[in-house]
XYZ file of C-alpha atoms in Angstrom:
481
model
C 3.919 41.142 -61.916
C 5.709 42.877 -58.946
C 9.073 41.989 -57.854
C 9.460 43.242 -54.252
C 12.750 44.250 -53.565
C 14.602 45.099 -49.979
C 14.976 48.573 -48.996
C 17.966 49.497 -47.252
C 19.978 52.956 -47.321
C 17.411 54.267 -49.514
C 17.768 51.405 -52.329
C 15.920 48.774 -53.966
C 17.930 45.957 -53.091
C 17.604 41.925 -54.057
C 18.494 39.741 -51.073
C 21.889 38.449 -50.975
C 20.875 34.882 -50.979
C 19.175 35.125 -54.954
C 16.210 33.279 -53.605
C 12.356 34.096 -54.264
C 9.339 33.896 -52.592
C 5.440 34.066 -54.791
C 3.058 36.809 -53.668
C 0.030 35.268 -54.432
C -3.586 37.307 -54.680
C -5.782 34.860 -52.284
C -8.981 36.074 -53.789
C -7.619 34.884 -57.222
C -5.042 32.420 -56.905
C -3.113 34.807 -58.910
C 0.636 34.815 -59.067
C 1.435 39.054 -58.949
C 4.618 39.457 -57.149
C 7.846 37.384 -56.499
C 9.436 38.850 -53.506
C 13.233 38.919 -52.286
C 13.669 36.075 -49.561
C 16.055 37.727 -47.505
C 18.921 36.187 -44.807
C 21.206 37.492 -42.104
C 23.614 38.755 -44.168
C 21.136 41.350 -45.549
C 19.804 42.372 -41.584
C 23.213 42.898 -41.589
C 23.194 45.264 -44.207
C 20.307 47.069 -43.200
C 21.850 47.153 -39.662
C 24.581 49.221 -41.175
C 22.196 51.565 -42.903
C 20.111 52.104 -39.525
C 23.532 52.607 -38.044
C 25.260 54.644 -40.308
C 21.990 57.424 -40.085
C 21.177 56.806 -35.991
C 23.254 59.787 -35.131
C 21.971 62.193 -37.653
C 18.215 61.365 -37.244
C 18.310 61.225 -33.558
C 19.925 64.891 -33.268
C 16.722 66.198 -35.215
C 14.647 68.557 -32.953
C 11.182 66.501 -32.572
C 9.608 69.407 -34.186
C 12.059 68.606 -36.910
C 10.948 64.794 -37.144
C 7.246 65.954 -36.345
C 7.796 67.866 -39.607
C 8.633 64.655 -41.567
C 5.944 62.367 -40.193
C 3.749 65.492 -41.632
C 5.130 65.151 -45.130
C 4.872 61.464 -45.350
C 1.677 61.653 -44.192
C 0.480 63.831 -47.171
C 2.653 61.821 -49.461
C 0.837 58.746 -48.692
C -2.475 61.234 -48.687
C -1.890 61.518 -52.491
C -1.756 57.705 -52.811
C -5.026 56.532 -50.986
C -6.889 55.013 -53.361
C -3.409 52.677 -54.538
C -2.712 51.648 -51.343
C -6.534 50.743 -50.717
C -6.101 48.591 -54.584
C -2.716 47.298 -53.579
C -3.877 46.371 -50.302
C -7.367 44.633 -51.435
C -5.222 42.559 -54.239
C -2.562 41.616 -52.115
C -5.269 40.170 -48.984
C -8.306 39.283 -50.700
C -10.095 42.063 -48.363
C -13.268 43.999 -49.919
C -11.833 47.389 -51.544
C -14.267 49.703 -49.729
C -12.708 47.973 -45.974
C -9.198 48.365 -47.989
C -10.548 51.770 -48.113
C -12.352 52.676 -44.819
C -9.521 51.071 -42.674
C -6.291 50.682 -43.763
C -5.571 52.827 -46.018
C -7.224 55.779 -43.551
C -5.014 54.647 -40.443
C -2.253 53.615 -42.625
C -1.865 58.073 -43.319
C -4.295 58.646 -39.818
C -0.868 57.185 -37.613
C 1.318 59.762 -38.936
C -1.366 62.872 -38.444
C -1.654 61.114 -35.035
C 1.322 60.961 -33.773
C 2.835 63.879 -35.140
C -0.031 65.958 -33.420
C 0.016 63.986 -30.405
C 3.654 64.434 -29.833
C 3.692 68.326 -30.261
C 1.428 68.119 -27.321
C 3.897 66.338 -24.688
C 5.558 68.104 -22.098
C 9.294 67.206 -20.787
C 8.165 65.674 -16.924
C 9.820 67.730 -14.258
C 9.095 66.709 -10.602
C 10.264 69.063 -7.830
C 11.754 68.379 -4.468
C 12.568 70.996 -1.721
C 16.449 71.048 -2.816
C 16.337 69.439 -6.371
C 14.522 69.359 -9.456
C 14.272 66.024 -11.581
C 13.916 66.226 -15.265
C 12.962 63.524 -17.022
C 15.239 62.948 -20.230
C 13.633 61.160 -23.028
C 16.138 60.029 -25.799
C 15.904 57.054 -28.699
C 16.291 53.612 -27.672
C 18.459 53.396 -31.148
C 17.822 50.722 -34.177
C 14.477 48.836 -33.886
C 13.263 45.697 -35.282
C 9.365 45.792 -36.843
C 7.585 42.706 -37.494
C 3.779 43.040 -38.471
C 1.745 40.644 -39.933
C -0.589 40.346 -43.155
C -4.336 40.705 -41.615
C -3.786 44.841 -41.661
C -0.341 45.161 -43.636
C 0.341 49.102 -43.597
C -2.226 49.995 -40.930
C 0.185 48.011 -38.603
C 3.231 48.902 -40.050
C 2.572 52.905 -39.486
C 0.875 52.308 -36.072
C 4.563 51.377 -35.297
C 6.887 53.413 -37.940
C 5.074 56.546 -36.915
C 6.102 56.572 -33.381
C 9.261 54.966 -33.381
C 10.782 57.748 -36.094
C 9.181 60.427 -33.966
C 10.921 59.415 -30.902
C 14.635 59.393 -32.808
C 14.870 55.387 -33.813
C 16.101 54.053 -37.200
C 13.969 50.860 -38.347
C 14.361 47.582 -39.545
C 11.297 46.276 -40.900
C 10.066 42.943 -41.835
C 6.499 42.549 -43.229
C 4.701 39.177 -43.619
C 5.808 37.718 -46.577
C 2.393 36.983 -47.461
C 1.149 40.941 -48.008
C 4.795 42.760 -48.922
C 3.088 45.236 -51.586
C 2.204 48.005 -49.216
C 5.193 48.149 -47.328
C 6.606 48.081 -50.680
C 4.885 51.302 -51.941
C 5.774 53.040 -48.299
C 9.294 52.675 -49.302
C 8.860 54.051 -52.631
C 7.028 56.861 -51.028
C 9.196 57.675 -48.436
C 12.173 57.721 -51.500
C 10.163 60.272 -53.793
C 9.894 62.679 -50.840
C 13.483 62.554 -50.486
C 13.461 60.773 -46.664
C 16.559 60.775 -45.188
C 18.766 57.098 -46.164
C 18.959 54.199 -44.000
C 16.603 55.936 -41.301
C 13.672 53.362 -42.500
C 14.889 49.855 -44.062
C 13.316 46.753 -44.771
C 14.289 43.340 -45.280
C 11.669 41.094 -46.987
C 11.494 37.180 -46.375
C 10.656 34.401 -43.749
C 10.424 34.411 -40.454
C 13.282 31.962 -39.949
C 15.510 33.560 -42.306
C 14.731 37.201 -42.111
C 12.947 37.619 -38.920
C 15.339 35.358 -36.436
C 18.300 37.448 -37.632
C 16.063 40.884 -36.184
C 15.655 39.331 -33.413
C 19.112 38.060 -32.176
C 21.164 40.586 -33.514
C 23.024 42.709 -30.890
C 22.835 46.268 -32.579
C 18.639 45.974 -32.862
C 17.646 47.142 -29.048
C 14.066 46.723 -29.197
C 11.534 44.397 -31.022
C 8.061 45.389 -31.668
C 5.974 42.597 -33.258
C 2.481 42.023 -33.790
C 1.331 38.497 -35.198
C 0.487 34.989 -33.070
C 0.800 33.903 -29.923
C 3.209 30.774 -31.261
C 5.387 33.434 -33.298
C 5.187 35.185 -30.069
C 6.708 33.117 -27.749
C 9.231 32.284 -30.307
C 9.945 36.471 -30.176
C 9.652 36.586 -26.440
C 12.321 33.375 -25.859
C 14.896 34.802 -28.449
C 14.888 38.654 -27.281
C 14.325 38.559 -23.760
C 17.308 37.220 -22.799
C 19.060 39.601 -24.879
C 17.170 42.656 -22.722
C 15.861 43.849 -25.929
C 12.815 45.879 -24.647
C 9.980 43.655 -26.342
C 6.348 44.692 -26.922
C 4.199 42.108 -28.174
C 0.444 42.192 -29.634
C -0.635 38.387 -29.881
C -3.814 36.369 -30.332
C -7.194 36.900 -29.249
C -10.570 34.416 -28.547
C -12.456 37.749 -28.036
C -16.191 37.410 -26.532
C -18.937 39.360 -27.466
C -21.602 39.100 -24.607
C -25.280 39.774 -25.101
C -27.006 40.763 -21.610
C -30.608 39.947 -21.124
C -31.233 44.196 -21.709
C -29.857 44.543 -24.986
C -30.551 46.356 -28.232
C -30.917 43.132 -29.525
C -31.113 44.297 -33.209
C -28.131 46.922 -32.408
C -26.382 43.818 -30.237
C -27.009 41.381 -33.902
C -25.596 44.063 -36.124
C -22.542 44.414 -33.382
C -21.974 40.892 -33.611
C -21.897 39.831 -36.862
C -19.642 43.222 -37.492
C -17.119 42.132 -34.906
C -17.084 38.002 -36.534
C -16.861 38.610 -39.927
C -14.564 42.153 -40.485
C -11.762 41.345 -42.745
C -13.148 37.787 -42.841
C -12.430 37.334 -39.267
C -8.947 38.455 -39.386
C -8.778 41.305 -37.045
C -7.010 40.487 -33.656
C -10.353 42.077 -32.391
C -12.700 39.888 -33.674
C -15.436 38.524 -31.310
C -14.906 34.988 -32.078
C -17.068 33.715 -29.246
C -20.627 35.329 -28.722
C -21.915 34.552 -25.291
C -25.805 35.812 -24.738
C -28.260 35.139 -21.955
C -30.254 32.417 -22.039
C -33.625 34.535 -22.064
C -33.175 36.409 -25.110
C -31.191 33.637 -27.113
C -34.063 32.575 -29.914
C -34.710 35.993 -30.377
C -31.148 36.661 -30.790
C -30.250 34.420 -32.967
C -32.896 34.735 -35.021
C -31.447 38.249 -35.783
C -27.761 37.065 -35.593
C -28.353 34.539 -38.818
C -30.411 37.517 -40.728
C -27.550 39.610 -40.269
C -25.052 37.211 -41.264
C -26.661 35.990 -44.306
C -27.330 39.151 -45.895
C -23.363 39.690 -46.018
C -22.885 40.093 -49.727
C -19.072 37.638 -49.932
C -17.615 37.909 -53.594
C -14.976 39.777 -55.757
C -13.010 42.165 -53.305
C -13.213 44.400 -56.246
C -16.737 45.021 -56.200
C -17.949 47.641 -54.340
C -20.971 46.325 -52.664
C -18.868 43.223 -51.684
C -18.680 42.807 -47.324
C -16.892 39.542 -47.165
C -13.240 38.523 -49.165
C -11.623 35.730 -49.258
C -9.579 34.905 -46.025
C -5.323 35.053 -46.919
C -4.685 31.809 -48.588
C -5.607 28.045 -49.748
C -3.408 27.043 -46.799
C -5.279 29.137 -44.320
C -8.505 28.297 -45.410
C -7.674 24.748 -45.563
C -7.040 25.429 -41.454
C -10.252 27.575 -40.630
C -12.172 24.246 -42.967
C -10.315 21.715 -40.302
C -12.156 23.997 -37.497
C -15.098 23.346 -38.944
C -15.419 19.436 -39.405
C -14.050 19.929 -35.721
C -16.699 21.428 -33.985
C -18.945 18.774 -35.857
C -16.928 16.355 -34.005
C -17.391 18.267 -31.003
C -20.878 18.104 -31.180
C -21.897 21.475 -32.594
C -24.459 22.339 -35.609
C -23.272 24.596 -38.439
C -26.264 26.998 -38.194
C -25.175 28.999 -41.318
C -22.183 28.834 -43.673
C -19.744 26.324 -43.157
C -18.589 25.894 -46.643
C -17.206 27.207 -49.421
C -19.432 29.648 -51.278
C -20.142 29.410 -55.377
C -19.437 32.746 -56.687
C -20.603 34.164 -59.352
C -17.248 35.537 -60.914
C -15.004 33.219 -62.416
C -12.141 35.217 -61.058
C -12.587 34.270 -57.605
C -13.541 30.467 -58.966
C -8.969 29.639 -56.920
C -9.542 31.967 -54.240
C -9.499 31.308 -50.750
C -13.397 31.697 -49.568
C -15.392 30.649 -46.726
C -18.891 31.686 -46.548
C -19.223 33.647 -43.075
C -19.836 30.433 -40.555
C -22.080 30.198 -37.010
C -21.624 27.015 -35.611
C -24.250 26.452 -31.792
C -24.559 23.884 -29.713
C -20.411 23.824 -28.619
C -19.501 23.420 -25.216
C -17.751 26.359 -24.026
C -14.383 24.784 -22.984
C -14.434 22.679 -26.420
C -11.396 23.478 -28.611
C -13.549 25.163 -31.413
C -14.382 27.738 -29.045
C -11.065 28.227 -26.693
C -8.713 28.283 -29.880
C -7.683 31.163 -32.158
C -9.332 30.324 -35.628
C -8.524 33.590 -36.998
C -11.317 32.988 -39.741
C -15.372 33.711 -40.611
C -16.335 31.411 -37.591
C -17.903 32.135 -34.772
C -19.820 30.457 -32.040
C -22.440 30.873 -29.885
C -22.894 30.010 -26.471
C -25.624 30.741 -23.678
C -25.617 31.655 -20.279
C -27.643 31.863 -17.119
C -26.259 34.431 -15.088
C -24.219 37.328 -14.875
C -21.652 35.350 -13.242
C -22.002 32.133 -15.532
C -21.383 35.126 -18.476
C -18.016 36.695 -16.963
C -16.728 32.834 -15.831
C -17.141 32.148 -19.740
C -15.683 35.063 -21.128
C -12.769 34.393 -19.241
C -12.143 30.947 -19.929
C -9.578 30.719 -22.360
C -6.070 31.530 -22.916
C -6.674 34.899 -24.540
C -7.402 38.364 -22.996
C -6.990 40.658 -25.785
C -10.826 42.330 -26.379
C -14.051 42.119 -26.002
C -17.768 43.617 -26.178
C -20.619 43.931 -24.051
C -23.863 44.386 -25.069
C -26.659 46.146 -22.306
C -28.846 49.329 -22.421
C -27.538 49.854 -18.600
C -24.557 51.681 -19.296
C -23.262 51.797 -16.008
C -23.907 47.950 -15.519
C -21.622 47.196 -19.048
C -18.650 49.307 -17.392
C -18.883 47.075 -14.297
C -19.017 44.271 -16.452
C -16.445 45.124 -18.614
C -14.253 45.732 -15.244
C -14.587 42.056 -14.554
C -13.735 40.546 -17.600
C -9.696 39.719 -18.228
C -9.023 41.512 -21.394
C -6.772 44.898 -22.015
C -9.736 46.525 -24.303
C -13.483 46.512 -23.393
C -16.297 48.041 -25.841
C -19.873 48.713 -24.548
C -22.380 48.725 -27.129
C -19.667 49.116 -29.574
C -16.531 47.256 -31.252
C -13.390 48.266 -32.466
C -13.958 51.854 -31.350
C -11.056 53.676 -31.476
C -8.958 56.466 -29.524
C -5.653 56.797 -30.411
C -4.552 57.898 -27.336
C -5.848 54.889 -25.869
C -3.731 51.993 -24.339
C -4.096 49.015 -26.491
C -2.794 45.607 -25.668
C -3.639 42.233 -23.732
C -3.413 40.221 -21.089
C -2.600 36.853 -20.613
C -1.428 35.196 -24.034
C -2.214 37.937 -25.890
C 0.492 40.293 -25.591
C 3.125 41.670 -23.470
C 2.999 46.086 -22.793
C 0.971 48.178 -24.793
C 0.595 50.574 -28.115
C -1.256 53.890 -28.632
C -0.682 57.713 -27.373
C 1.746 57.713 -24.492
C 2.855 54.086 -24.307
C 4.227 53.879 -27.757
C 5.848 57.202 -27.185
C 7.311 55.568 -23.966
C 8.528 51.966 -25.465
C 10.447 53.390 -28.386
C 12.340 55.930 -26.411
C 14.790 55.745 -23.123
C 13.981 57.844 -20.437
C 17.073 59.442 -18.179
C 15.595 61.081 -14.755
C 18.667 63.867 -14.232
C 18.410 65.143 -10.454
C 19.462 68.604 -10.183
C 20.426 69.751 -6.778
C 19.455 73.743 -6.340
C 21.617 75.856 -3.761
């Protein structure tokens, strides 16, 4: 069993307060890690480290720090297939996704952005009489909060950037899924990374995470989780004038015109329901398709769905975990019994699946759910579920399909689904979301903006726009003779 200690200066550190927290495997309901449940006094403490090395780290060339985000990238490069195991144990996610996804973006951000950033010019914008250079420096000690669907993969996406620019980093991963973040740190300590550049304090939210947040020293706040959390981030920072980026909740829609690939569109579908169980901000929760092709559709939709092979996350051949925990599931089950009471029909799934390994006989399943027959404003289908449920709704019309994929809260994704390409990029113009796939889903370009509107997010990540939220940018006006 793991015990999952703070890192801060470049220790292993227990929390001040002597208090535990159980890291439990939710595809087992195995007990394999008792983490540190951290309080202010250790922010604090990693506050000092960040502080201590701010002045050091940010006088590194970026070719200097470029250099580092190189080395930890093949330092994590040597570890691929343990952070894919540690990973798959620690979220009940199949191995080969553990593999495919986060442990390939998890090294992927730091090849990124240290490539990216070797490409960036300084801006310079001339006048007649004066030149203006624009002056990027760090924004100083940031606060990193990520959450357990995609543990390291969201971690880097924000480490790798923010030590690039010249920040030092106080992290706090989702007590659910520490392991990862736990292995970074060990990694980043063989390869001899500078101390108390990168720290991390372990725990919950209203112990470790409120403490990020209001203290006066952290200047920016980068979290990724939900919308609740969110606003909870948002109404503690903001007034501070932390600079805040925020990547929320989605009720993404995954529209079907009447000129689909309606084989490609099924495979699409069920791809963008059911990855990681459902737990991807991305997922297309909602699957609107027109009215004419629907039977056919759907016909396809349930094929797809059903041949999902859901067991041990150890297997190889297995598609579908278990979602993160009892508790969790017990919330995506109360979804369920709600859109019966709403009037829908569980088409497929709906329950809890009998597995053949006696492993998995505590773990946290679902079998991959399609509930019909929902109206389109019903709760089932306007709130996150963040869980192997989707639903399905019809439309008439073009317009009857854009007026329903933006009818909820959310604008964080979505797909369309046409063999007119031109008509899916004026669709996808329409619909109130900060990402847009056409015959596609979760297609990605790193240099990319990525973000939403509405409740479901505040700025954006990726390429430039990280770059430009974890630095400060000085515009110094020169005046020539």
């Amino acid at each position: 069993m793991d015990e999952i200690k703070n890192f801060i200066d470049g220790e292993f550190l227990l929390s001040t307060s002597g208090q535990y927290i159980d890291d439990i495997n939710p595809a087992t309901g195995e007990l394999i890690g008792k983490i540190t449940n951290s309080n202010a006094q250790d922010v604090q403490n990693a506050v000092d480290a960040a502080s201590s090395a701010l002045q050091s780290w940010s006088s590194l060339t970026i070719k200097e720090r470029i250099t580092w985000l190189d080395k930890i990238a093949d330092a994590l490069e040597s570890k691929k297939e343990l952070i894919a195991q540690t990973e798959s144990r620690d979220t009940g996610k199949p191995i080969s996704l553990a593999r495919r996804v986060d442990a390939n973006r998890s090294i992927t951000n730091f090849r990124f952005f240290a490539e990216f950033t070797a490409k960036q010019n300084d801006m310079q914008f001339d006048m007649d009489d004066a030149i203006n250079y624009v002056h990027r420096k760090p924004v100083g000690i940031v606060g990193l909060i990520t959450p357990w669907n995609l543990p390291l993969y969201l971690l880097t996406w924000k480490i790798a950037p923010a030590l690039v620019m010249g920040n030092t980093i106080i992290a706090k991963p989702s007590e659910l899924t520490p392991l990862t973040a736990n292995l970074f740190a060990s990694t980043l300590q063989e390869i001899g990374f500078p101390k108390g550049v990168f720290n991390i304090v372990h725990g919950l939210g209203p112990n470790a995470g409120q403490p990020i947040l209001e203290h006066p020293k952290i200047k920016a706040i980068s979290f990724t989780g939900g919308t609740q959390t969110g606003r909870i981030v948002a109404k503690t920072a903001a007034p501070l004038f932390k600079k805040l980026s925020l990547e929320l909740g989605g009720k993404n829609a995954t529209i079907i015109l009447d000129d689909a690939d309606l084989h490609a569109a099924a495979k699409g579908a069920a791809k963008a329901g059911f990855t990681n169980s459902g737990q991807v901000c991305l997922c297309g929760s909602r699957i609107l398709v027109d009215a004419s092709v629907a039977t056919e559709f759907t016909e396809l939709l349930l094929n797809e769905v059903r041949a999902m092979k859901q067991g041990d996350p150890q297997n190889e051949d297995t598609e579908i975990g278990s979602v993160i925990s009892i508790q969790h599931l017990e919330k995506v089950e109360s979804y369920v019994e709600l859109a019966k009471q709403e009037g829908g029909t569980i088409l497929t799934g709906g329950k809890r699946p009998s597995l053949s390994s006696s492993n998995n006989s505590n773990g946290a399943f679902l079998e991959p759910t399609v509930i019909g027959g929902l109206d389109i404003n019903s709760r089932t289908a306007t709130e996150e579920i963040f869980g192997p449920v989707v639903t399905l709704h019809t439309f008439e019309n073009q317009g009857q399909a854009i007026e329903m994929a933006n009818s909820t809260e959310y604008g964080l994704a979505g797909s369309v689904w046409t063999r007119n390409l031109e008509r899916g990029r004026e669709f996808s113009q329409q619909i109130e979301t900060g990402i847009m796939w056409v015959n596609t889903w979760l297609h990605r370009d790193l240099r990319t903006p990525f973000g939403g509107v509405k409740n479901s997010g505040v700025g954006r990540e990726g390429g430039q726009w990280s770059l430009s939220f974890f630095s400060e940018m000085t515009n110094i006006c020169v005046k020539q003779d």
